[in-house]
mmCIF file of C-alpha atoms (C1' of nucleotides) in Angstrom:
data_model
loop_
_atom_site.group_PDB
_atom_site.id
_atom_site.type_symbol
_atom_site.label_atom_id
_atom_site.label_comp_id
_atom_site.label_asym_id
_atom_site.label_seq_id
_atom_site.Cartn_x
_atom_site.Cartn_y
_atom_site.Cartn_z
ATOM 1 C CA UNK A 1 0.000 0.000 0.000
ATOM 2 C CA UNK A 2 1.017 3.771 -0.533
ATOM 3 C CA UNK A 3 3.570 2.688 -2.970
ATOM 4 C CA UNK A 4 5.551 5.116 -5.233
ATOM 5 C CA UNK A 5 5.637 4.253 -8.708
ATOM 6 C CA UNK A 6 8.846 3.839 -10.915
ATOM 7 C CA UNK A 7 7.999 7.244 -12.490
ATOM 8 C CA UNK A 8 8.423 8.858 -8.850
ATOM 9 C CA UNK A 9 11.068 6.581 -8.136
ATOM 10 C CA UNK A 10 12.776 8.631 -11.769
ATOM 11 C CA UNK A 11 11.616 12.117 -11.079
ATOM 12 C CA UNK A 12 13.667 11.819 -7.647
ATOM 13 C CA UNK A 13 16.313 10.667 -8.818
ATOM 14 C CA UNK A 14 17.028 12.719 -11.489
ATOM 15 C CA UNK A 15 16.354 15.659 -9.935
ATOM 16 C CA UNK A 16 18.930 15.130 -7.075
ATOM 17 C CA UNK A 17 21.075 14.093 -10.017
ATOM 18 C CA UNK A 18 20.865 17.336 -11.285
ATOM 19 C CA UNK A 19 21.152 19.016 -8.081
ATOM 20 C CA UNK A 20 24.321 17.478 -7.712
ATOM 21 C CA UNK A 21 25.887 19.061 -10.640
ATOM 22 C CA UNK A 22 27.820 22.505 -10.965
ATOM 23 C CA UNK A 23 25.214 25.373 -10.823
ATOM 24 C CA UNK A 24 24.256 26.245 -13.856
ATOM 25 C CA UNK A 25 26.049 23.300 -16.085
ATOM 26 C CA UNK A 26 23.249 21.831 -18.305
ATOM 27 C CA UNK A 27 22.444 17.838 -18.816
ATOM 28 C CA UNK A 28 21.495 16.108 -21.364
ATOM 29 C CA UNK A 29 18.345 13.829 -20.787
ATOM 30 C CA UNK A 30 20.380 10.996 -21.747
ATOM 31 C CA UNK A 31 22.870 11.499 -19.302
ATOM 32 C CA UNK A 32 20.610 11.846 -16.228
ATOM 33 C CA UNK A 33 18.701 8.774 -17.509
ATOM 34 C CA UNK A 34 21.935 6.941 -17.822
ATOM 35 C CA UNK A 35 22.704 8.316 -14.403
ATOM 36 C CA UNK A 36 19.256 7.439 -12.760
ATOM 37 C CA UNK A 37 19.244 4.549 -14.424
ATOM 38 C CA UNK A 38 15.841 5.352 -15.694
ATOM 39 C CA UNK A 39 14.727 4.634 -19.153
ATOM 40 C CA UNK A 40 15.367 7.999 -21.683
ATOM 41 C CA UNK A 41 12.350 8.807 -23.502
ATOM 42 C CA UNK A 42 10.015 8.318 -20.641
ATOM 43 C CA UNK A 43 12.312 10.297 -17.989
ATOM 44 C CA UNK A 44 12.290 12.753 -21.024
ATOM 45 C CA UNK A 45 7.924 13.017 -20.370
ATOM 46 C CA UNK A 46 8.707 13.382 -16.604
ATOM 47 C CA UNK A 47 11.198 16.524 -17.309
ATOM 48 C CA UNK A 48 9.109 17.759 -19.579
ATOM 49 C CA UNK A 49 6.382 18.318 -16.794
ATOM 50 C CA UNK A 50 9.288 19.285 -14.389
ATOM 51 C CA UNK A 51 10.136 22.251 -17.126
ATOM 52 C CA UNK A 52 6.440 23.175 -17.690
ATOM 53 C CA UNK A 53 6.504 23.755 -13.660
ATOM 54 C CA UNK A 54 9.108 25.764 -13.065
ATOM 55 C CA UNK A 55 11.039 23.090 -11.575
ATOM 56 C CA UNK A 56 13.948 22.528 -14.128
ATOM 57 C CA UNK A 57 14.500 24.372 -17.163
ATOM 58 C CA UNK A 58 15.204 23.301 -20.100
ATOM 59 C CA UNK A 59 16.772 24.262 -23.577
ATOM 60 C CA UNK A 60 16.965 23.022 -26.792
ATOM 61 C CA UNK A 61 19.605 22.263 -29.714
ATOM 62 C CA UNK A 62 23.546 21.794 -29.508
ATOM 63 C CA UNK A 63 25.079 21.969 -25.963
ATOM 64 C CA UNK A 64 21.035 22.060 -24.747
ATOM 65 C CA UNK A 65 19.851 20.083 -22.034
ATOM 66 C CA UNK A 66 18.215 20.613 -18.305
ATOM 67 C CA UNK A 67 19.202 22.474 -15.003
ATOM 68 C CA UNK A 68 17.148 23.447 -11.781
ATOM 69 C CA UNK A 69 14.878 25.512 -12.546
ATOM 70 C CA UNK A 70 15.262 26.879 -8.549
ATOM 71 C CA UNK A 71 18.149 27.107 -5.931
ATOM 72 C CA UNK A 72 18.210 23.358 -4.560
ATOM 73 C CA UNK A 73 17.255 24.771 -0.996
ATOM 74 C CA UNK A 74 13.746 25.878 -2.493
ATOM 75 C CA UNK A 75 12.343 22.249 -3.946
ATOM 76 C CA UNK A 76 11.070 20.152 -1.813
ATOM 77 C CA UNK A 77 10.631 16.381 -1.811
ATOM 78 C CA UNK A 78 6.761 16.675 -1.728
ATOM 79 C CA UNK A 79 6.942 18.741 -5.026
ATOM 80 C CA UNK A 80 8.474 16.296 -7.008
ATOM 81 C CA UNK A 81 6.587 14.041 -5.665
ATOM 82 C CA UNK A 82 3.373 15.893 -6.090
ATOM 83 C CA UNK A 83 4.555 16.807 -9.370
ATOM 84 C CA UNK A 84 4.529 13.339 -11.035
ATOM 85 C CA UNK A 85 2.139 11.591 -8.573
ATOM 86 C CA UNK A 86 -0.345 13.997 -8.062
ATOM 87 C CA UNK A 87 -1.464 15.242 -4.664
ATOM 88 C CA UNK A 88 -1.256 13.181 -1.399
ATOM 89 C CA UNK A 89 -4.648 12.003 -0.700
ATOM 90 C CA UNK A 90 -4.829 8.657 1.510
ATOM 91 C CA UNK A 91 -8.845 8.323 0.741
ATOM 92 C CA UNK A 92 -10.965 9.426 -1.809
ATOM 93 C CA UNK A 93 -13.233 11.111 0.823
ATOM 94 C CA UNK A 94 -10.668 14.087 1.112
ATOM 95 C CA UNK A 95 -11.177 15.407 -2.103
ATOM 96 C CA UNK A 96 -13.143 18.673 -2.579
ATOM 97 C CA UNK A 97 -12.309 20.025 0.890
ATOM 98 C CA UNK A 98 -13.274 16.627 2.283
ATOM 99 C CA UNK A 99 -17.177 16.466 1.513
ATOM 100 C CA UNK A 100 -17.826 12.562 1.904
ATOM 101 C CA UNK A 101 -20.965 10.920 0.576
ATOM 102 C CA UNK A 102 -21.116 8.998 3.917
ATOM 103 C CA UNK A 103 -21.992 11.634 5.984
ATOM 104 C CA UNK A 104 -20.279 13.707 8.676
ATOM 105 C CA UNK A 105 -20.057 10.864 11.892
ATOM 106 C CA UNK A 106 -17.500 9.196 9.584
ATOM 107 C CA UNK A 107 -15.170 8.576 12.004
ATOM 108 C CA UNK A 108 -12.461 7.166 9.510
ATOM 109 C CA UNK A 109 -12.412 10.822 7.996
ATOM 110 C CA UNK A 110 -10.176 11.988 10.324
ATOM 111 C CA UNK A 111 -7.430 9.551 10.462
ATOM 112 C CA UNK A 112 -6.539 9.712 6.918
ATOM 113 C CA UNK A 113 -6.684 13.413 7.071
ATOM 114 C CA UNK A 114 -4.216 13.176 10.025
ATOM 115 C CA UNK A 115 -2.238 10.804 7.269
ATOM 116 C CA UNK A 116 -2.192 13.071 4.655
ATOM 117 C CA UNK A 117 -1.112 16.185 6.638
ATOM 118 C CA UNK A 118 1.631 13.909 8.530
ATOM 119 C CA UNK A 119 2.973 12.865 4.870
ATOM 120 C CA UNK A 120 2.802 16.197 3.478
ATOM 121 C CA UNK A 121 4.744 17.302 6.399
ATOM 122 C CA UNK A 122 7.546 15.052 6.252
ATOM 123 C CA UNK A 123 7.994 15.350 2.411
ATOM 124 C CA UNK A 124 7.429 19.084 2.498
ATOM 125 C CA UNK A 125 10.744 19.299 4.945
ATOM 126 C CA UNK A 126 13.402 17.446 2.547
ATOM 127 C CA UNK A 127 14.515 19.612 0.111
ATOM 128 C CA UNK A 128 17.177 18.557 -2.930
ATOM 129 C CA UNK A 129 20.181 20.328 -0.940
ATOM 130 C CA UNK A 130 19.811 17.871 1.504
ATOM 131 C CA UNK A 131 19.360 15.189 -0.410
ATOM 132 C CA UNK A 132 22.091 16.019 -3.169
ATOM 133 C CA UNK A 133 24.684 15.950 0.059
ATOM 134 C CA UNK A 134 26.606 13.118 -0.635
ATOM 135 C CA UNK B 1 -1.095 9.377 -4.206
ATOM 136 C CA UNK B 2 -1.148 6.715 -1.667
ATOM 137 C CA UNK B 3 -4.830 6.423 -2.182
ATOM 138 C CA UNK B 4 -7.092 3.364 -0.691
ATOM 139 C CA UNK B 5 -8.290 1.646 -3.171
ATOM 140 C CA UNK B 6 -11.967 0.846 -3.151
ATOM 141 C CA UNK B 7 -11.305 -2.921 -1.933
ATOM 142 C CA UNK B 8 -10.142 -1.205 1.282
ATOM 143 C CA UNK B 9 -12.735 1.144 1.747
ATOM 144 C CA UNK B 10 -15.433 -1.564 1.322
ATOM 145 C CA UNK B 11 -13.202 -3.952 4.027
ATOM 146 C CA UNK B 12 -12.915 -1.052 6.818
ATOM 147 C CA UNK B 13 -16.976 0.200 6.047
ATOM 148 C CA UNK B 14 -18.236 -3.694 6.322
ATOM 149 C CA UNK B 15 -15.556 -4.538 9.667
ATOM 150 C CA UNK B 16 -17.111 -1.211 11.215
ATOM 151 C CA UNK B 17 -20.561 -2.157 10.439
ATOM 152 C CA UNK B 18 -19.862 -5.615 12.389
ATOM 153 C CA UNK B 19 -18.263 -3.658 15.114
ATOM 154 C CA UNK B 20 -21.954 -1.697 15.307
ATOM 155 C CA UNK B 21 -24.060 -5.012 15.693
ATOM 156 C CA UNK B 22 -24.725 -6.538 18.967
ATOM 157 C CA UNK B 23 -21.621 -8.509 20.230
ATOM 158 C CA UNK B 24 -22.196 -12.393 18.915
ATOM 159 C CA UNK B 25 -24.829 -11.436 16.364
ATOM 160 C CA UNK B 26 -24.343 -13.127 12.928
ATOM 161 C CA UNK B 27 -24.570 -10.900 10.224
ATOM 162 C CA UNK B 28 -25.381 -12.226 6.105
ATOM 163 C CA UNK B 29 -23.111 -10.940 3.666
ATOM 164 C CA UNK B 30 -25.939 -9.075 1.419
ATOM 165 C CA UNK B 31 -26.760 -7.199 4.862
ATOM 166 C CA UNK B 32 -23.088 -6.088 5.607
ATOM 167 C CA UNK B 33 -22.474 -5.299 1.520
ATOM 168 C CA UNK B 34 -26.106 -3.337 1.291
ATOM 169 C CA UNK B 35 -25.022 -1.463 4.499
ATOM 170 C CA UNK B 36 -21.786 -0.561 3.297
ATOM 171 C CA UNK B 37 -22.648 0.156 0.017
ATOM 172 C CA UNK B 38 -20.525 -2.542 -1.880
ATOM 173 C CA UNK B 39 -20.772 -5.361 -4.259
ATOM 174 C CA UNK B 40 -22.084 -8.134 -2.934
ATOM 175 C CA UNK B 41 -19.472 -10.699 -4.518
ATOM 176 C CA UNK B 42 -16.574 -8.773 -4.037
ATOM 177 C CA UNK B 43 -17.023 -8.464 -0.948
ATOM 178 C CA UNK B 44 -17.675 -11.840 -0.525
ATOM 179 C CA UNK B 45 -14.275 -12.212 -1.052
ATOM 180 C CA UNK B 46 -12.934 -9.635 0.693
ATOM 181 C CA UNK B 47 -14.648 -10.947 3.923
ATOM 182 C CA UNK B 48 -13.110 -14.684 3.367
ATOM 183 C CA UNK B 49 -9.771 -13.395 3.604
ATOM 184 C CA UNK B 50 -10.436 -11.815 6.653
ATOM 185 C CA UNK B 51 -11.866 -15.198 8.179
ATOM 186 C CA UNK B 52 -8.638 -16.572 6.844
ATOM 187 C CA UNK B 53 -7.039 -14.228 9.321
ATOM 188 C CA UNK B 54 -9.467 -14.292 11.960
ATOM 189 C CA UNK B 55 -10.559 -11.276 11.953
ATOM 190 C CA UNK B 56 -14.249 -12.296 11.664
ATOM 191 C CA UNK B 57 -15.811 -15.733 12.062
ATOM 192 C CA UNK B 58 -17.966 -17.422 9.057
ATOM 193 C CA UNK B 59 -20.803 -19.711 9.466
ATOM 194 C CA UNK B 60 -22.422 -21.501 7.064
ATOM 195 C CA UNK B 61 -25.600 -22.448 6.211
ATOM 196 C CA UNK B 62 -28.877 -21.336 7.489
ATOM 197 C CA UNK B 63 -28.639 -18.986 10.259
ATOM 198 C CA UNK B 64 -25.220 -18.519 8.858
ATOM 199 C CA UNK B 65 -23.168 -15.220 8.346
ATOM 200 C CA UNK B 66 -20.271 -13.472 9.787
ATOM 201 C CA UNK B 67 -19.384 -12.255 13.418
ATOM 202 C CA UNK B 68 -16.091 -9.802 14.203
ATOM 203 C CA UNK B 69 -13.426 -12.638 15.059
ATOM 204 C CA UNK B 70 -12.095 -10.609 18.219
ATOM 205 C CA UNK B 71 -13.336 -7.553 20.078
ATOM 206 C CA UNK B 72 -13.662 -4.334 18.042
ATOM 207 C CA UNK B 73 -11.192 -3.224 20.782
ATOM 208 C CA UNK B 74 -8.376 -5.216 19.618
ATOM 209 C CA UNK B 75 -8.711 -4.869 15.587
ATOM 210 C CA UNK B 76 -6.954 -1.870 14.673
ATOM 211 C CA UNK B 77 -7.232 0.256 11.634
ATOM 212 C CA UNK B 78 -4.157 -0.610 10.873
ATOM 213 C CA UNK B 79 -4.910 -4.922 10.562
ATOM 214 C CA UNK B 80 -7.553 -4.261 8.289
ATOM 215 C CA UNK B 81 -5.938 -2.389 5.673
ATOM 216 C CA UNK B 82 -3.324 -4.021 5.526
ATOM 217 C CA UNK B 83 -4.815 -7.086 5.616
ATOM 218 C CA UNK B 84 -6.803 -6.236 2.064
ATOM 219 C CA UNK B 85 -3.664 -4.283 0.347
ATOM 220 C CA UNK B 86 -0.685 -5.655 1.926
ATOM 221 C CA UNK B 87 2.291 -3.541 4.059
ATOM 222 C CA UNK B 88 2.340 -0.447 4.279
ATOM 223 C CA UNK B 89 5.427 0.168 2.109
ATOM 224 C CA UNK B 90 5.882 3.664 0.311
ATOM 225 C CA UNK B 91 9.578 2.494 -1.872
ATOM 226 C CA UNK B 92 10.244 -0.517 -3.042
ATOM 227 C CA UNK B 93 13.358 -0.069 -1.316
ATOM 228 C CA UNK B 94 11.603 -0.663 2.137
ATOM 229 C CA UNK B 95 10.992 -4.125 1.467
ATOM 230 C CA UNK B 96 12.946 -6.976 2.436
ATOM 231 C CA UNK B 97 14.820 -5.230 5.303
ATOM 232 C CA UNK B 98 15.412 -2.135 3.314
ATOM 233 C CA UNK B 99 18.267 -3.078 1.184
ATOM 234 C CA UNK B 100 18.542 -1.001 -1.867
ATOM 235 C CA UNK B 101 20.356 -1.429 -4.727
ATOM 236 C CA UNK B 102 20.987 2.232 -4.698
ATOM 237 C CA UNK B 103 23.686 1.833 -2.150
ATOM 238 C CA UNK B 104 24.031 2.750 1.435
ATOM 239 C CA UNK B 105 24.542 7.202 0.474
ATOM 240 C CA UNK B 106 21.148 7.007 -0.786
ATOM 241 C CA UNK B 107 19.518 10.088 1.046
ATOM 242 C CA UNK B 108 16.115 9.107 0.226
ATOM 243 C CA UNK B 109 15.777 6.301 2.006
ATOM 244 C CA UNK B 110 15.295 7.211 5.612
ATOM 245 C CA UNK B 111 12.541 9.994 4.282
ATOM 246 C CA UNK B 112 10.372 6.916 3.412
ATOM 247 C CA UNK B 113 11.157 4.986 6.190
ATOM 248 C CA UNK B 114 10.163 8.356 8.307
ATOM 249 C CA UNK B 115 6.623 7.671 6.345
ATOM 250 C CA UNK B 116 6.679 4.300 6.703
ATOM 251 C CA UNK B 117 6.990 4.339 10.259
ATOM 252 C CA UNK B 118 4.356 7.747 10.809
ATOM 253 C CA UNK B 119 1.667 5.987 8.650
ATOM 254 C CA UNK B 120 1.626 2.282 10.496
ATOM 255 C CA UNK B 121 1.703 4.407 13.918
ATOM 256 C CA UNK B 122 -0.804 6.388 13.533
ATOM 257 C CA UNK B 123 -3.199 3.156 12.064
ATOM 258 C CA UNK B 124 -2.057 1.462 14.403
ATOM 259 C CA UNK B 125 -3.381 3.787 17.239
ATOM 260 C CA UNK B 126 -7.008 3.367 15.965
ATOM 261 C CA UNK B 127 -9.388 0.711 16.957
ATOM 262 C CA UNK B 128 -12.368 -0.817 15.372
ATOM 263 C CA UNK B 129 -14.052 0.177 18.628
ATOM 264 C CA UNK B 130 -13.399 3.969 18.221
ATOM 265 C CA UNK B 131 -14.602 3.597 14.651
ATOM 266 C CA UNK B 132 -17.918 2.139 15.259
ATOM 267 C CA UNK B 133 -18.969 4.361 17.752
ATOM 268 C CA UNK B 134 -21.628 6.747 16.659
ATOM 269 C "C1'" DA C 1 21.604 23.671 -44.710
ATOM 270 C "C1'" DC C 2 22.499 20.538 -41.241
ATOM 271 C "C1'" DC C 3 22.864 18.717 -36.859
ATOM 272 C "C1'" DT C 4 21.505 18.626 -32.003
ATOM 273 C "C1'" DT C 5 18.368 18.555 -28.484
ATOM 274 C "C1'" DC C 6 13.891 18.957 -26.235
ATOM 275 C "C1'" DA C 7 8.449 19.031 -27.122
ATOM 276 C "C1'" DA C 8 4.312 16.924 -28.280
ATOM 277 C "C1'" DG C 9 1.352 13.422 -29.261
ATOM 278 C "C1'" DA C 10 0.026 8.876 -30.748
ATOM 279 C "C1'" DC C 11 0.588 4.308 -29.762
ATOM 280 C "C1'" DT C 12 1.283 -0.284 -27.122
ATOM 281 C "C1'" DA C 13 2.077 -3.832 -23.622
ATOM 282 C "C1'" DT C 14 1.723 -5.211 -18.931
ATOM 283 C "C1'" DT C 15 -0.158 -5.054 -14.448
ATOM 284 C "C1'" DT C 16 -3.502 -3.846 -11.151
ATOM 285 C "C1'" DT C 17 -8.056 -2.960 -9.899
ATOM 286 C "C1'" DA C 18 -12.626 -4.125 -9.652
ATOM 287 C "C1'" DG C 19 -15.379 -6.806 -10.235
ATOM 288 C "C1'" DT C 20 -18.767 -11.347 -11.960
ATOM 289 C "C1'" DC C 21 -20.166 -16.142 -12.294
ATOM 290 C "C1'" DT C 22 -20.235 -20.967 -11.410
ATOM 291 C "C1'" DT C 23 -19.457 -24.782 -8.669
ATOM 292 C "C1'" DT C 24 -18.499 -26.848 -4.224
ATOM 293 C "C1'" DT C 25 -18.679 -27.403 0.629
ATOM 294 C "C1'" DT C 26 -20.893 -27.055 5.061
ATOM 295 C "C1'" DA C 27 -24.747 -26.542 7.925
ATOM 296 C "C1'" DT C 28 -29.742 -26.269 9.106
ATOM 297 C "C1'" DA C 29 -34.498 -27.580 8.760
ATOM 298 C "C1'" DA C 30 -38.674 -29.930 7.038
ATOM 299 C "C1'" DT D 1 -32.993 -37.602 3.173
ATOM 300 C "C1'" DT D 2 -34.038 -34.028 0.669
ATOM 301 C "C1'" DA D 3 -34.384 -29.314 0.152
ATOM 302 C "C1'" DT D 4 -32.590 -25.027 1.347
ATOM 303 C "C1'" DA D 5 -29.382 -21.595 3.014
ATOM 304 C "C1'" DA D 6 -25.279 -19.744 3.408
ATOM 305 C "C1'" DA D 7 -20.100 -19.103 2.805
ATOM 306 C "C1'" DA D 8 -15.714 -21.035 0.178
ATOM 307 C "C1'" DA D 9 -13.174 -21.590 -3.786
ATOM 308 C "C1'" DG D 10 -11.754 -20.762 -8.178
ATOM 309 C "C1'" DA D 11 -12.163 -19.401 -12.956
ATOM 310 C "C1'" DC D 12 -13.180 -15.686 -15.608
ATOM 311 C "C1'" DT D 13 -13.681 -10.718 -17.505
ATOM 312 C "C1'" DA D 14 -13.615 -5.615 -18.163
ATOM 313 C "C1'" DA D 15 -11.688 -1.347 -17.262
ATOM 314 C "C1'" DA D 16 -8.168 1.556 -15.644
ATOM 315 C "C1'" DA D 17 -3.509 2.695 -14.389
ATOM 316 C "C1'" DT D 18 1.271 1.989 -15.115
ATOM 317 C "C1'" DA D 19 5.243 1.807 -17.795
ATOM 318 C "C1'" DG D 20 6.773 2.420 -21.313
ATOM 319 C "C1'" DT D 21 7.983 3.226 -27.048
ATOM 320 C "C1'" DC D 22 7.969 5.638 -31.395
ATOM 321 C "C1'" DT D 23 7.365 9.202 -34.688
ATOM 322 C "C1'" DT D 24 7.161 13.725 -35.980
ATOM 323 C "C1'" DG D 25 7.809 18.616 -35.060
ATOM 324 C "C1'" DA D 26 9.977 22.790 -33.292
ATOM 325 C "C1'" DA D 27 13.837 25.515 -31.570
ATOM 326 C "C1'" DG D 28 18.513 26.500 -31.341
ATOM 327 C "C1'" DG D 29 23.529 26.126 -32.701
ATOM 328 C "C1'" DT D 30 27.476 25.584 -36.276
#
DNA sequence: ACCTTCAAGACTATTTTAGTCTTTTTATAA
DNA sequence: TTATAAAAAGACTAAAATAGTCTTGAAGGT
């Protein structure tokens, strides 16, 4: 249960791949899949979102490639995460600010809302800096 | 992410709705699936696992039906989840005492097991007791 | 012009989820 | 002892999500 798929299991890692790298220097996709040991073309659909985001940038042609979009310091864990996965919701019932068909006594409500802000948390405190360090 | 899928919301609404009977009454499968507002056969099958556990008792025949196997006191959230979707395991990488093939420097790791650990507790801390009160 | 690199979108295969249906076993009751 | 009532077991199916691939196009560099 709660499992992260390969595609999160790519986005981190080639993220913190490129956080490791000289500010600035650019990387090809090939070389971060290489690195991540993640299949090209479809890390090349996860950067692609990562670029459209804000959270890499990317640029095209010879000597083109990807860097952070952001300082290492400012991406956190839970928005790569979020990024590929979507958002953190445990149950269905907490979508839409939480409005579940069951009623309001659901007494299960609660726990996976205390699951989903404890998870957030804990994501939302590891940035790339951190986990770049080697 | 991490969501329940619907196999585990039908197994926690059908254990709380045994936990609301009177202790030692037998409930019929079509009751406990109308009541919780899932498909009969499925969970059927959902509830035969559990007896495999002993979480609820089965009878058969007439008169027949199922009764929670322990006190609602003892069953914790927790049990029943992962009793219908397996560990709670957010990385592959968890599994199997947590060796990854990433090597020993990999950052990520101990995030997950943070979530790992967070999740379980705070299941664990709930009881089929506290659930089916009303 | 030509080459390099990412962007976009269509396409496919595998796995997981979410069931259904039929047959068998066990138990009760007339 | 036969009928009936229920769960158990297992085969089967449909739909969705995952995990990709492949082709073509667009942007930039030499």
């Amino acid at each position: 249960m709660m499992e992260l798929t390969r595609k999160g299991e790519y986005a981190i890692r080639g993220i913190i791949y490129l956080a490791q790298q000289q500010p600035g220097k650019v990387s090809l996709i090939s070389e971060i899949a290489e690195a991540s040991g993640a299949p090209q073309s479809f890390l090349a659909k996860i950067f692609q979102s990562f670029a459209k985001l804000g959270i890499v940038s990317s640029f095209r042609g010879t000597g083109g490639g990807f860097t952070l979009g952001r300082s290492p310091a400012s991406i956190t864990l839970r928005e790569v995460v979020e990024a590929v996965e979507g958002p953190i919701i445990p149950n269905r019932c907490l979508l839409d600010g939480g409005v579940c068909d069951r009623g309001k006594d659901c007494k299960v409500h609660p726990v996976w809302r205390t699951v989903q802000t404890q998870v957030t948390q804990i994501l939302e405190s590891v940035t790339m800096e951190e986990l770049a360090r080697k």
